[in-house]
CSV table of C-alpha atoms in Angstrom, one decimal:
chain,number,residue,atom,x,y,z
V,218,UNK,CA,22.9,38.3,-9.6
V,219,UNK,CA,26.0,41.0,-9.4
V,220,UNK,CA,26.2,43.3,-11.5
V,221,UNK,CA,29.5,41.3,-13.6
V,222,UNK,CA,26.8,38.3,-13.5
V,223,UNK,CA,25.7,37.5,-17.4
V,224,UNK,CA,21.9,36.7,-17.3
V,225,UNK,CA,20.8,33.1,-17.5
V,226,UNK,CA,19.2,32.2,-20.7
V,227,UNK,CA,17.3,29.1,-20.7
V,228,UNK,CA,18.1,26.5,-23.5
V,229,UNK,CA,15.0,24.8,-25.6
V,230,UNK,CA,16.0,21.3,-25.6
V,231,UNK,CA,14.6,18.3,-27.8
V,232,UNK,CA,13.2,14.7,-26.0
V,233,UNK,CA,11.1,12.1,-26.2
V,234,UNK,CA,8.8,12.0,-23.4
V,235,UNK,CA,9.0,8.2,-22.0
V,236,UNK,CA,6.0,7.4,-19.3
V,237,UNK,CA,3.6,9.9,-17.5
V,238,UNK,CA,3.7,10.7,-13.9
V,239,UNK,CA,1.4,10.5,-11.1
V,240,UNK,CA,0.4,14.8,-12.1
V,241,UNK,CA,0.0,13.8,-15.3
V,242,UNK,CA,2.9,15.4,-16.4
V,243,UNK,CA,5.2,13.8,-19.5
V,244,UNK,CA,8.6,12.6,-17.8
V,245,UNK,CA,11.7,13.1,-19.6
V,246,UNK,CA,15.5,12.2,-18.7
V,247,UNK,CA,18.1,14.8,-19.1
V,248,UNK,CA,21.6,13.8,-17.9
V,249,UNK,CA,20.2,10.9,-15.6
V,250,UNK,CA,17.8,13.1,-14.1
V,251,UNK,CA,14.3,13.3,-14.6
V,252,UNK,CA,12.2,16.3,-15.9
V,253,UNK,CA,8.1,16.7,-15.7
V,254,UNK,CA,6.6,18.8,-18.9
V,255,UNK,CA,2.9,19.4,-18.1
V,256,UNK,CA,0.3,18.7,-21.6
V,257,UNK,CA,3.3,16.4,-22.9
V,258,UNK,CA,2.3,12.8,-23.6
V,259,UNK,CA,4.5,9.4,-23.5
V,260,UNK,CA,6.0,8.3,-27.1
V,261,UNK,CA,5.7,12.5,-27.7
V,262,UNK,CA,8.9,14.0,-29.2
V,263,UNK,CA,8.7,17.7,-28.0
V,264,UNK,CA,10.8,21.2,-27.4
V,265,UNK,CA,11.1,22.0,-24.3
V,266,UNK,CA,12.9,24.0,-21.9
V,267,UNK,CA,14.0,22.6,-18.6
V,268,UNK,CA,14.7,24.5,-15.0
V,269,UNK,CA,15.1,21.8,-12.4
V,270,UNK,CA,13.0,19.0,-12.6
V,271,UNK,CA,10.2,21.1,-14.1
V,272,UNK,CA,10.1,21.4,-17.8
V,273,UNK,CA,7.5,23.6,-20.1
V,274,UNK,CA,6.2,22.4,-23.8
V,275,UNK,CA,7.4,24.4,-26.3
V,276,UNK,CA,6.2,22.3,-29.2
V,277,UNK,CA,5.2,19.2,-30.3
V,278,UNK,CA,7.3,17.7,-32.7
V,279,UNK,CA,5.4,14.0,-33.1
V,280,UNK,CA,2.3,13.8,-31.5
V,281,UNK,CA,1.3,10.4,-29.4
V,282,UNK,CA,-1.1,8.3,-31.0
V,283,UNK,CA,-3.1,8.6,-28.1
V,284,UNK,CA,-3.4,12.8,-28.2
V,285,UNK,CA,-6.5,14.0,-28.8
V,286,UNK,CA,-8.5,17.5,-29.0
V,287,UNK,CA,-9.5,19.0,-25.6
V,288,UNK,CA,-12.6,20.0,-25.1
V,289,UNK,CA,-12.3,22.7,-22.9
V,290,UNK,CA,-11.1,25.9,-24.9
V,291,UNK,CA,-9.6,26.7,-21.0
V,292,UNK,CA,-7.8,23.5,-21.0
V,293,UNK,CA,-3.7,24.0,-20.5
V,294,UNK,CA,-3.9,27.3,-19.0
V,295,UNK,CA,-6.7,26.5,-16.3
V,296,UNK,CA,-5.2,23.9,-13.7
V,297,UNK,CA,-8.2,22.1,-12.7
V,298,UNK,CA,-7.8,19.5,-15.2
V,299,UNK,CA,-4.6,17.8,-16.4
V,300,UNK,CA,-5.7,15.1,-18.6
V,301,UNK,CA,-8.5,16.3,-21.5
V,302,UNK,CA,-5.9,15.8,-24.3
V,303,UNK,CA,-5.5,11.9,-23.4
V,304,UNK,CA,-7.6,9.2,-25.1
V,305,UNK,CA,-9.7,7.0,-23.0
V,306,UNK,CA,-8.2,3.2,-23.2
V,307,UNK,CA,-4.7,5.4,-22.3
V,308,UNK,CA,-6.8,7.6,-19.2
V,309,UNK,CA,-8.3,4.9,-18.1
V,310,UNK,CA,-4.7,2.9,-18.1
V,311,UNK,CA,-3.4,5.7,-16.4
V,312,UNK,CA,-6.2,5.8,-13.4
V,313,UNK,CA,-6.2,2.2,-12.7
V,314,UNK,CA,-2.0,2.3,-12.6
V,315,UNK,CA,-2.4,5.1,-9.7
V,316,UNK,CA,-4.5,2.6,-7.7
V,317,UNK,CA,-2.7,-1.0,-8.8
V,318,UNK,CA,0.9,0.4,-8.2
V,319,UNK,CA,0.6,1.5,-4.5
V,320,UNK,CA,-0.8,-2.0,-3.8
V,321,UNK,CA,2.0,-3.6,-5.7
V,322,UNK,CA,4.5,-1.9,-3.3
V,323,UNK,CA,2.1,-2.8,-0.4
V,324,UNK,CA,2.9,-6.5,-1.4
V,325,UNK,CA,-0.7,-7.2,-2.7
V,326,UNK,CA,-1.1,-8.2,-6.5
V,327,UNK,CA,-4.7,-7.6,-7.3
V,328,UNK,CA,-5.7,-6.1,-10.3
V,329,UNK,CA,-9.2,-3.3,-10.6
V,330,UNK,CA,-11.6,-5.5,-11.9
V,331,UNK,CA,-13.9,-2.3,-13.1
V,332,UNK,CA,-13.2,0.9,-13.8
V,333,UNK,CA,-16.6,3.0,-13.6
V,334,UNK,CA,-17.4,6.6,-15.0
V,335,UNK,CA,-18.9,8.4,-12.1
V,336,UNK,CA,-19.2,11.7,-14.0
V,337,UNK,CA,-23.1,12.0,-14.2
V,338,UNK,CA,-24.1,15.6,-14.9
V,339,UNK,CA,-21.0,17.0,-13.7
V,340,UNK,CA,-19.2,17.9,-10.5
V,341,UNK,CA,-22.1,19.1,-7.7
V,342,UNK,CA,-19.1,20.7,-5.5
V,343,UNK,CA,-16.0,23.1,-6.7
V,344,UNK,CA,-13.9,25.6,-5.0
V,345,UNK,CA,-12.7,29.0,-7.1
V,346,UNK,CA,-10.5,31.6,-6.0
V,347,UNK,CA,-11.4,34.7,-6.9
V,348,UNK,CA,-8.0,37.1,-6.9
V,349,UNK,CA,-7.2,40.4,-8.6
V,350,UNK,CA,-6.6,38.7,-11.9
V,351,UNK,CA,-9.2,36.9,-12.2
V,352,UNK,CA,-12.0,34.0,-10.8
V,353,UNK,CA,-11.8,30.4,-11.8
V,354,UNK,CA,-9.1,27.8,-10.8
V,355,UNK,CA,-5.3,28.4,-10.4
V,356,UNK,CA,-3.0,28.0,-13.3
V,357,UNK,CA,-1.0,24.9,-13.7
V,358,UNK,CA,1.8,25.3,-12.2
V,359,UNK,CA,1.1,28.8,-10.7
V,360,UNK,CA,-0.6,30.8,-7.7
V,361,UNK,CA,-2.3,33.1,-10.0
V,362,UNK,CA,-6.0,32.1,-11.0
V,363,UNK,CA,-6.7,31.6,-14.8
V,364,UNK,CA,-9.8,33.6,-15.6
V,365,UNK,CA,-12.9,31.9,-15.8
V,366,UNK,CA,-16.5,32.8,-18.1
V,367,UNK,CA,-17.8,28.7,-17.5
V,368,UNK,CA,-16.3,25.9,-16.4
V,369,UNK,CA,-18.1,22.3,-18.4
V,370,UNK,CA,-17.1,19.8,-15.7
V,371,UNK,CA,-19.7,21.3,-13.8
V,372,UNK,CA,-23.4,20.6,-13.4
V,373,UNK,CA,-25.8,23.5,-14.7
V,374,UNK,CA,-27.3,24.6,-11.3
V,375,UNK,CA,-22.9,25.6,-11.0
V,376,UNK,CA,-22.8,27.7,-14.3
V,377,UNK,CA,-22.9,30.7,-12.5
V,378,UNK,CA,-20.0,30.3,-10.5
V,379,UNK,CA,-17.2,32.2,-11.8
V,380,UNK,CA,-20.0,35.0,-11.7
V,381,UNK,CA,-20.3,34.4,-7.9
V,382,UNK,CA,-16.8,34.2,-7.1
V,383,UNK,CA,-15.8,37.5,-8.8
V,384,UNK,CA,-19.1,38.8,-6.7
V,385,UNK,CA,-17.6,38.1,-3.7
V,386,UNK,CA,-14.4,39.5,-4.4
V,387,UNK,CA,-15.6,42.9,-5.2
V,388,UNK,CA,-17.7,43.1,-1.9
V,389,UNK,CA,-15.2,41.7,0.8
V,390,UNK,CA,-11.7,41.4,-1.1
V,391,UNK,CA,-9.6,38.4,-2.6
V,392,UNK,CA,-11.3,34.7,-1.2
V,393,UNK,CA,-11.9,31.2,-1.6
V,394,UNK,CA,-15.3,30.1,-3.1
V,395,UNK,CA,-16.8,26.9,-2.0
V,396,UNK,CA,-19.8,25.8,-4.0
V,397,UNK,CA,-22.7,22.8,-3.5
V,398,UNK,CA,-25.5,22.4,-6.2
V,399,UNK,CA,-28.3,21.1,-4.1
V,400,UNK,CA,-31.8,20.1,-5.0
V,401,UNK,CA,-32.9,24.0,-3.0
V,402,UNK,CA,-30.1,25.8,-4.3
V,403,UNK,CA,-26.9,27.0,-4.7
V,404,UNK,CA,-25.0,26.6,-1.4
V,405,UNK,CA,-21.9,29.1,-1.1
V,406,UNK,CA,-19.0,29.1,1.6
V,407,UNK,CA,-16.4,31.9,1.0
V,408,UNK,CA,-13.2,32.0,3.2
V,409,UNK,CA,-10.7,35.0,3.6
V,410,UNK,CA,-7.6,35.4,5.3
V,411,UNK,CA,-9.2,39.2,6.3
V,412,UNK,CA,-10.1,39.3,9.6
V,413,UNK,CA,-12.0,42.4,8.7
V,414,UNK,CA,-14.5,40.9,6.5
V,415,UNK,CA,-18.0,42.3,6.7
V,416,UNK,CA,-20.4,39.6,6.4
V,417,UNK,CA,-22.9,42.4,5.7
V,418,UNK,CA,-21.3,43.4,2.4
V,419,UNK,CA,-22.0,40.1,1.1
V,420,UNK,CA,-25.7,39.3,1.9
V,421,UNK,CA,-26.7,40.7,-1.7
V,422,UNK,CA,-25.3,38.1,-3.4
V,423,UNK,CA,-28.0,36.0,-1.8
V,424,UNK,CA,-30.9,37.6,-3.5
V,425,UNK,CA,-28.6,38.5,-6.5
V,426,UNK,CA,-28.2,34.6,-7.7
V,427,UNK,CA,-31.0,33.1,-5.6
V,428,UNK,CA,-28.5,31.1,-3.1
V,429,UNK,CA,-29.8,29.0,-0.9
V,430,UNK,CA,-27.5,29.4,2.0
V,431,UNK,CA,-24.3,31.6,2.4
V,432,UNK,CA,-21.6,31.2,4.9
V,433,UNK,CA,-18.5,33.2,5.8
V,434,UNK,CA,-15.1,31.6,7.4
V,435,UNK,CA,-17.7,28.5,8.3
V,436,UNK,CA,-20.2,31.1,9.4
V,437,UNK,CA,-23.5,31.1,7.8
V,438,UNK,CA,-24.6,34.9,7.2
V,439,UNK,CA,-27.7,34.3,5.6
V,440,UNK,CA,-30.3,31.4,4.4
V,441,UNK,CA,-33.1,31.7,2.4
V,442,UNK,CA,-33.6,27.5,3.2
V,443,UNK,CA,-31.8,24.3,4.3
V,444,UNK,CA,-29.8,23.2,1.2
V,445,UNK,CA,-30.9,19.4,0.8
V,446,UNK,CA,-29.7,17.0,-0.8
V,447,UNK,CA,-31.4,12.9,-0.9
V,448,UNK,CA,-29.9,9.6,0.3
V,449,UNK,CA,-32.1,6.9,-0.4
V,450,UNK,CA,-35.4,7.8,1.2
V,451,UNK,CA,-33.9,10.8,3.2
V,452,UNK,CA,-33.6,14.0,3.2
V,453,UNK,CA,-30.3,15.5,4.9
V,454,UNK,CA,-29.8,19.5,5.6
V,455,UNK,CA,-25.9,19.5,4.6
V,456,UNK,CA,-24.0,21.5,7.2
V,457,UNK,CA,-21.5,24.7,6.4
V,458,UNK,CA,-17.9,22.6,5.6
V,459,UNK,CA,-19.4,19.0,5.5
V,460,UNK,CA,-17.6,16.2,3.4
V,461,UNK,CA,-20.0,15.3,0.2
V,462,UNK,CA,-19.1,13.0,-3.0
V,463,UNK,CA,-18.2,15.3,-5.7
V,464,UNK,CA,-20.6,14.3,-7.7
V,465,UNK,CA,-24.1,12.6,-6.8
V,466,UNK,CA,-23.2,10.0,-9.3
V,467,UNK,CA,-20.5,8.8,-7.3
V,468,UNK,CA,-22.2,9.0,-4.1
V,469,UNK,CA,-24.9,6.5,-5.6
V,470,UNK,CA,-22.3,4.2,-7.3
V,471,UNK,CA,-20.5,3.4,-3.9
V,472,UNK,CA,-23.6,3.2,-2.1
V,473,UNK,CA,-25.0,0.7,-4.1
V,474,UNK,CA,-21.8,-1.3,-4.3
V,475,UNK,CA,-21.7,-0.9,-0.2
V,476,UNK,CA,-25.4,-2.5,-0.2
V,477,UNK,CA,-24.3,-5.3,-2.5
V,478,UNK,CA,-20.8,-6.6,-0.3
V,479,UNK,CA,-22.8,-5.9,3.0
V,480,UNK,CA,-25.7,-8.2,1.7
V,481,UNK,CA,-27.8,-9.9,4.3
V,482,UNK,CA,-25.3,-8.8,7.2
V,483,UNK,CA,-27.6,-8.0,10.2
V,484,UNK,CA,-25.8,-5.6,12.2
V,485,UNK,CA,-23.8,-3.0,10.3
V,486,UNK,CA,-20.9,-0.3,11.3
V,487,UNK,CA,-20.8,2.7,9.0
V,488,UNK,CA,-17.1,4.4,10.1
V,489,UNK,CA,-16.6,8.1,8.7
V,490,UNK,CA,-20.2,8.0,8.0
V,491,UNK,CA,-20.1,11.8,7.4
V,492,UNK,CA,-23.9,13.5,6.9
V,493,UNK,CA,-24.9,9.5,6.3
V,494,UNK,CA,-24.9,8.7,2.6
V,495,UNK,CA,-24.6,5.1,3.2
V,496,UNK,CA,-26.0,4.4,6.9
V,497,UNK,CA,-29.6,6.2,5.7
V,498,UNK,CA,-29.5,3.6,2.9
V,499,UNK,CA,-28.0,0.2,4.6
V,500,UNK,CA,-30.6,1.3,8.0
V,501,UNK,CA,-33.6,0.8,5.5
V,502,UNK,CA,-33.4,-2.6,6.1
V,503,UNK,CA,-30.8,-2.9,9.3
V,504,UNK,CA,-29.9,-1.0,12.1
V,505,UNK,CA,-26.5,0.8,12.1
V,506,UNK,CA,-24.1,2.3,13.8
V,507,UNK,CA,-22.6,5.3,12.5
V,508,UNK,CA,-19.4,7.4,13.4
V,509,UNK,CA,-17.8,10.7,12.4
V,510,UNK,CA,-15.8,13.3,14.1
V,511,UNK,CA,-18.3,15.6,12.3
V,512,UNK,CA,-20.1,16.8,15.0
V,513,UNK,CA,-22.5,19.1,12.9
V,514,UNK,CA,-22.4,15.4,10.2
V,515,UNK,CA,-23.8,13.4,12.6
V,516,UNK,CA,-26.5,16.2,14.2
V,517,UNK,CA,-27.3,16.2,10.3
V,518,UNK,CA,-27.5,12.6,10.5
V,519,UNK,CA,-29.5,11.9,13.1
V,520,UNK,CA,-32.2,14.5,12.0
V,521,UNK,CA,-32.6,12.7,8.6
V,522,UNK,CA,-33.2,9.6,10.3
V,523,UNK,CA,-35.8,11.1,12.7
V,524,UNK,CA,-37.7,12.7,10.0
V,525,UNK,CA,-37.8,9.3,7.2
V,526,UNK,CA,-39.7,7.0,7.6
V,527,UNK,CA,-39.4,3.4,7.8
V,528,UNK,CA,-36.1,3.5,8.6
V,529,UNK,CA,-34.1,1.0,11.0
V,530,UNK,CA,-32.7,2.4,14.3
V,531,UNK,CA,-29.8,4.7,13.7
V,532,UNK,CA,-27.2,5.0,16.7
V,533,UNK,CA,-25.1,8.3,15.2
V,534,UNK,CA,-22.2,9.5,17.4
V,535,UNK,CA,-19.6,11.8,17.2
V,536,UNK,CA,-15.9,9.9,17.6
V,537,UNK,CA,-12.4,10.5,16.9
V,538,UNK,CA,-12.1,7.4,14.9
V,539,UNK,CA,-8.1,8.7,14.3
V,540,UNK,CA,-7.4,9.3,18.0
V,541,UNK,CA,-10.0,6.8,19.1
V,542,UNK,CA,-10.6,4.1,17.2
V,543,UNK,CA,-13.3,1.2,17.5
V,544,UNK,CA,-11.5,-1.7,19.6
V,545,UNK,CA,-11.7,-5.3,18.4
V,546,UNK,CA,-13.9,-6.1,20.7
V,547,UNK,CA,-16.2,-3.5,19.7
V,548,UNK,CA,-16.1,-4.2,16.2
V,549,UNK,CA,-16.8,-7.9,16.9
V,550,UNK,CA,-20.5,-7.4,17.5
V,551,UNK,CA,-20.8,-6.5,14.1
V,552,UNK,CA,-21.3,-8.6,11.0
V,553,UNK,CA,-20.2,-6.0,8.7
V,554,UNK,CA,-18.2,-3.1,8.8
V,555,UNK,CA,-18.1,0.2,6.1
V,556,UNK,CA,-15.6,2.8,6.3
V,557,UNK,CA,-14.9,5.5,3.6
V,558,UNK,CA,-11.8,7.7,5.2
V,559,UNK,CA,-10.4,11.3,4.1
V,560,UNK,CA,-7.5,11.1,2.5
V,561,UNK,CA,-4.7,10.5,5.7
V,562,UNK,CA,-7.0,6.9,5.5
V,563,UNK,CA,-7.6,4.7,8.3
V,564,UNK,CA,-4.6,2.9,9.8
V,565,UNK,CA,-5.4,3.0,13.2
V,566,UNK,CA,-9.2,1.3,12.7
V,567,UNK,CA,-7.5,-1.0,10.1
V,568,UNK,CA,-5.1,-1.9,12.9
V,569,UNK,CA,-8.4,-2.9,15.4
V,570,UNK,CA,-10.3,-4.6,12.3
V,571,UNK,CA,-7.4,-6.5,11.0
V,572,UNK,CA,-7.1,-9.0,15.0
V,573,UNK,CA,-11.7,-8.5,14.8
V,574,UNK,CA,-14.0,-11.4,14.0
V,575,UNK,CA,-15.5,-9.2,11.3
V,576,UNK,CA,-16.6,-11.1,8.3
V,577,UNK,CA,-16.5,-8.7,5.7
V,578,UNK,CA,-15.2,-5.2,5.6
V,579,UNK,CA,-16.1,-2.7,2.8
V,580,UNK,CA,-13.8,0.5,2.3
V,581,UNK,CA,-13.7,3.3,-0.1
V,582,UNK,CA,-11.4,5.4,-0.4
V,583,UNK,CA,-10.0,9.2,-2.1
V,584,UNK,CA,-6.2,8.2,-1.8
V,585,UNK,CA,-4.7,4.8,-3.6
V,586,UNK,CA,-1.3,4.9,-1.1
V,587,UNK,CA,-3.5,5.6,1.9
V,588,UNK,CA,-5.7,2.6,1.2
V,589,UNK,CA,-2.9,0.2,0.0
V,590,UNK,CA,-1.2,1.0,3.5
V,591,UNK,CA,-4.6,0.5,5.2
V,592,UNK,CA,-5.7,-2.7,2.7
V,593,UNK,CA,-2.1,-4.4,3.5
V,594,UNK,CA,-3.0,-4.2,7.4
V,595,UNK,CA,-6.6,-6.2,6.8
V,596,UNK,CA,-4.9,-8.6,4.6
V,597,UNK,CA,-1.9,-8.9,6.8
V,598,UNK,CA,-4.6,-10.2,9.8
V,599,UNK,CA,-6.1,-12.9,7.6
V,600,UNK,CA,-8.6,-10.9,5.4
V,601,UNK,CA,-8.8,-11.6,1.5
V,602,UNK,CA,-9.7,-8.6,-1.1
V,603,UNK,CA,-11.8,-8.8,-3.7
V,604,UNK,CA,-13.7,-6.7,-6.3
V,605,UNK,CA,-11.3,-4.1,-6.1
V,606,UNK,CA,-13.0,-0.7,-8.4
V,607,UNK,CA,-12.0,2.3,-9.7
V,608,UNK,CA,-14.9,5.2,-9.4
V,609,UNK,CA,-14.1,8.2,-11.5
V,610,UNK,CA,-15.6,11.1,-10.2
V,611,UNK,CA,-12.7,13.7,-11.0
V,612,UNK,CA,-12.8,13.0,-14.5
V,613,UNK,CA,-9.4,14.8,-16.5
V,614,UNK,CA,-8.0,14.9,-13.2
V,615,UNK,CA,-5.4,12.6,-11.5
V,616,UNK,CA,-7.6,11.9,-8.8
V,617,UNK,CA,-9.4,8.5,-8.9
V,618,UNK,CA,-11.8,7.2,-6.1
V,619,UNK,CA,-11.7,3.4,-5.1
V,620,UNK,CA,-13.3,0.7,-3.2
V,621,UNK,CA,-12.9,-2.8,-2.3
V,622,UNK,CA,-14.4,-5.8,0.0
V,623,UNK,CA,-12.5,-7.8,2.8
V,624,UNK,CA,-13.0,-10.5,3.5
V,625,UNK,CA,-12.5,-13.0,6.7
């Protein structure tokens, strides 16, 4: 702006919000264009004030029938939930249309045929940033942090959290705070962009909230004892950085539904395996193979299975399943095959399993387009899908976990 420039002064314009988007946010057309308005709900008549395709509520001028009260007193400032003010038919509507929708444009027409609350007690695992301003989770919309004194998503063991964050912060500087409620204790892995960070300065905290394990930049700097967490009859030590379910809810839900679709199948490939949560159940009563590119995972692994008893013969291996996937001919010594991806998904194994003689394929998934790119490859080589579910771990989030069965 020179100094003949008049300042810009933003208009507060009036709209009916028509659908919601795949944030959550209230979508609105202005001039052929569309505009997103955070906390704004379809059939909603609002105020608003627009810059761009990003729009902020003023005010409500006619609520939706399906608004209702949050229950969070944090809710529309904190970010780390987008949907609390949403009734459940219209939540639930919205969560199964983030999984149906990429599959419609994947050219497969298959409806979820349950959608499953996977809350339990609460989220097990969070991440908080703990900045100048504050300790919690970032703003909507913003890089600042919104100041936290509890979080109720959480499980108990957690309640602590924003108290360990800010902690942190004050003995090694601004950080990221990675937390894991497990049945030893609190397991805490704090990252900083300072490359001067004094592990020292934050070994109090240990004694200070009775952690179990503490870790810097994927360093562990102290341990009281192996945080633990059960799979069936085992026991696994979780390693600094490995993948859990957010919640053990979750974890339980899809490895149950895993059991039921792999059945009576004798030989068994668990792809992605991670620290085991479904090989240590499936090898109680068949032997598996399971694959990760988590080397610390599999060492985690494989000293469960060493240490249950009655458990089948577990081969774990660290693989590349991205760079290197399991050939066709690998895979067709296998009756059944299980794989549960990050979020890129699997294309190059679906690629290999969609010309194998597998019979039936079981995949979970974090990411609805990933797995409809990867579920249109399967059906694409002959497979059929079926019992396609929606497992709802992030609750008042837009993220929505998912599984399904292929097969031959």
């Amino acid at each position: 702006m020179n100094r003949f420039s008049k300042p810009r002064i933003a208009m507060t314009l009036t709209a009916t919000i028509t659908s919601l988007g795949q944030k959550g946010e209230g979508v609105v057309e202005i001039d052929g264009r569309k505009v997103f308005v955070p906390l704004a709900l379809p059939g909603e008549t609002i105020a608003f004030v627009a810059e761009g395709d990003r729009g902020t509520l003023v005010d409500i001028l006619a609520a939706a029938p399906a608004r209702i009260v949050p229950f969070c007193p944090h809710f529309g400032a904190c970010g780390g939930c987008q949907l609390q003010h949403l009734d459940r038919p219209s939540y639930e509507a919205f969560k199964t249309a983030l999984i149906e929708t990429p599959l419609r444009f994947a050219g497969i027409e298959t409806g979820v045929s349950r959608f499953i609350d996977a809350s339990g007690n609460g989220r097990r695992r969070a991440t908080m940033h703990a900045r100048q301003e504050g300790s919690g989770y970032m703003r909507l919309r913003s890089h600042q942090v919104h100041d936290l004194d509890a979080c109720p998503i959480l499980v108990p063991a957690l309640a602590r959290a924003p108290d360990i964050a800010r902690a942190a912060m004050l003995a090694i500087g601004e950080a990221d705070i990675a937390f894991t409620a497990t049945l030893s204790g609190l397991d805490v892995a704090v990252r900083t962009p300072k490359k001067q960070a004094r592990a020292e300065r934050l070994m109090p905290l240990v004694a200070r909230f009775r952690l179990a394990r503490l870790a810097l930049n994927g360093d562990m700097v102290l341990q009281t004892q192996p945080p633990i967490v059960e799979m069936g009859r085992a026991r696994v030590e979780v390693p600094v950085g490995s993948f859990l379910q957010a919640t053990a809810a979750a974890e339980t839900i899809l490895a149950d539904y895993v059991a039921e679709a792999v059945g009576k199948a004798e030989s068994v490939a668990d792809l992605f395996c991670g620290v085991g949560p479904f090989a240590l159940r499936l090898a109680e009563t068949r032997p598996v193979l399971a694959l990760d590119n988590d080397k610390p995972g599999i060492l985690a692994l494989d000293k469960a299975r060493r240490f249950t008893k009655n458990l089948r013969e577990i081969t774990a291996k660290a693989r590349d399943l991205f760079r290197e996937p399991l050939t066709r001919y690998e895979l067709d010594t296998f009756d059944a095959v299980v794989l549960d991806p990050p979020r890129a998904g699997a294309q190059a194994q679906a690629e290999q399993l969609s010309m194998s003689k597998v019979k039936t394929i079981v995949m979970a998934a974090c990411d609805p387009k990933t797995f409809a790119r990867d579920a249109a490859i399967l059906v694409g080589g002959g497979y059929t899908m079926e019992n396609l579910v929606a497992v709802d771990q992030f609750v008042h989030s837009t993220h929505i976990e998912l599984a399904a069965i292929f097969r031959r």
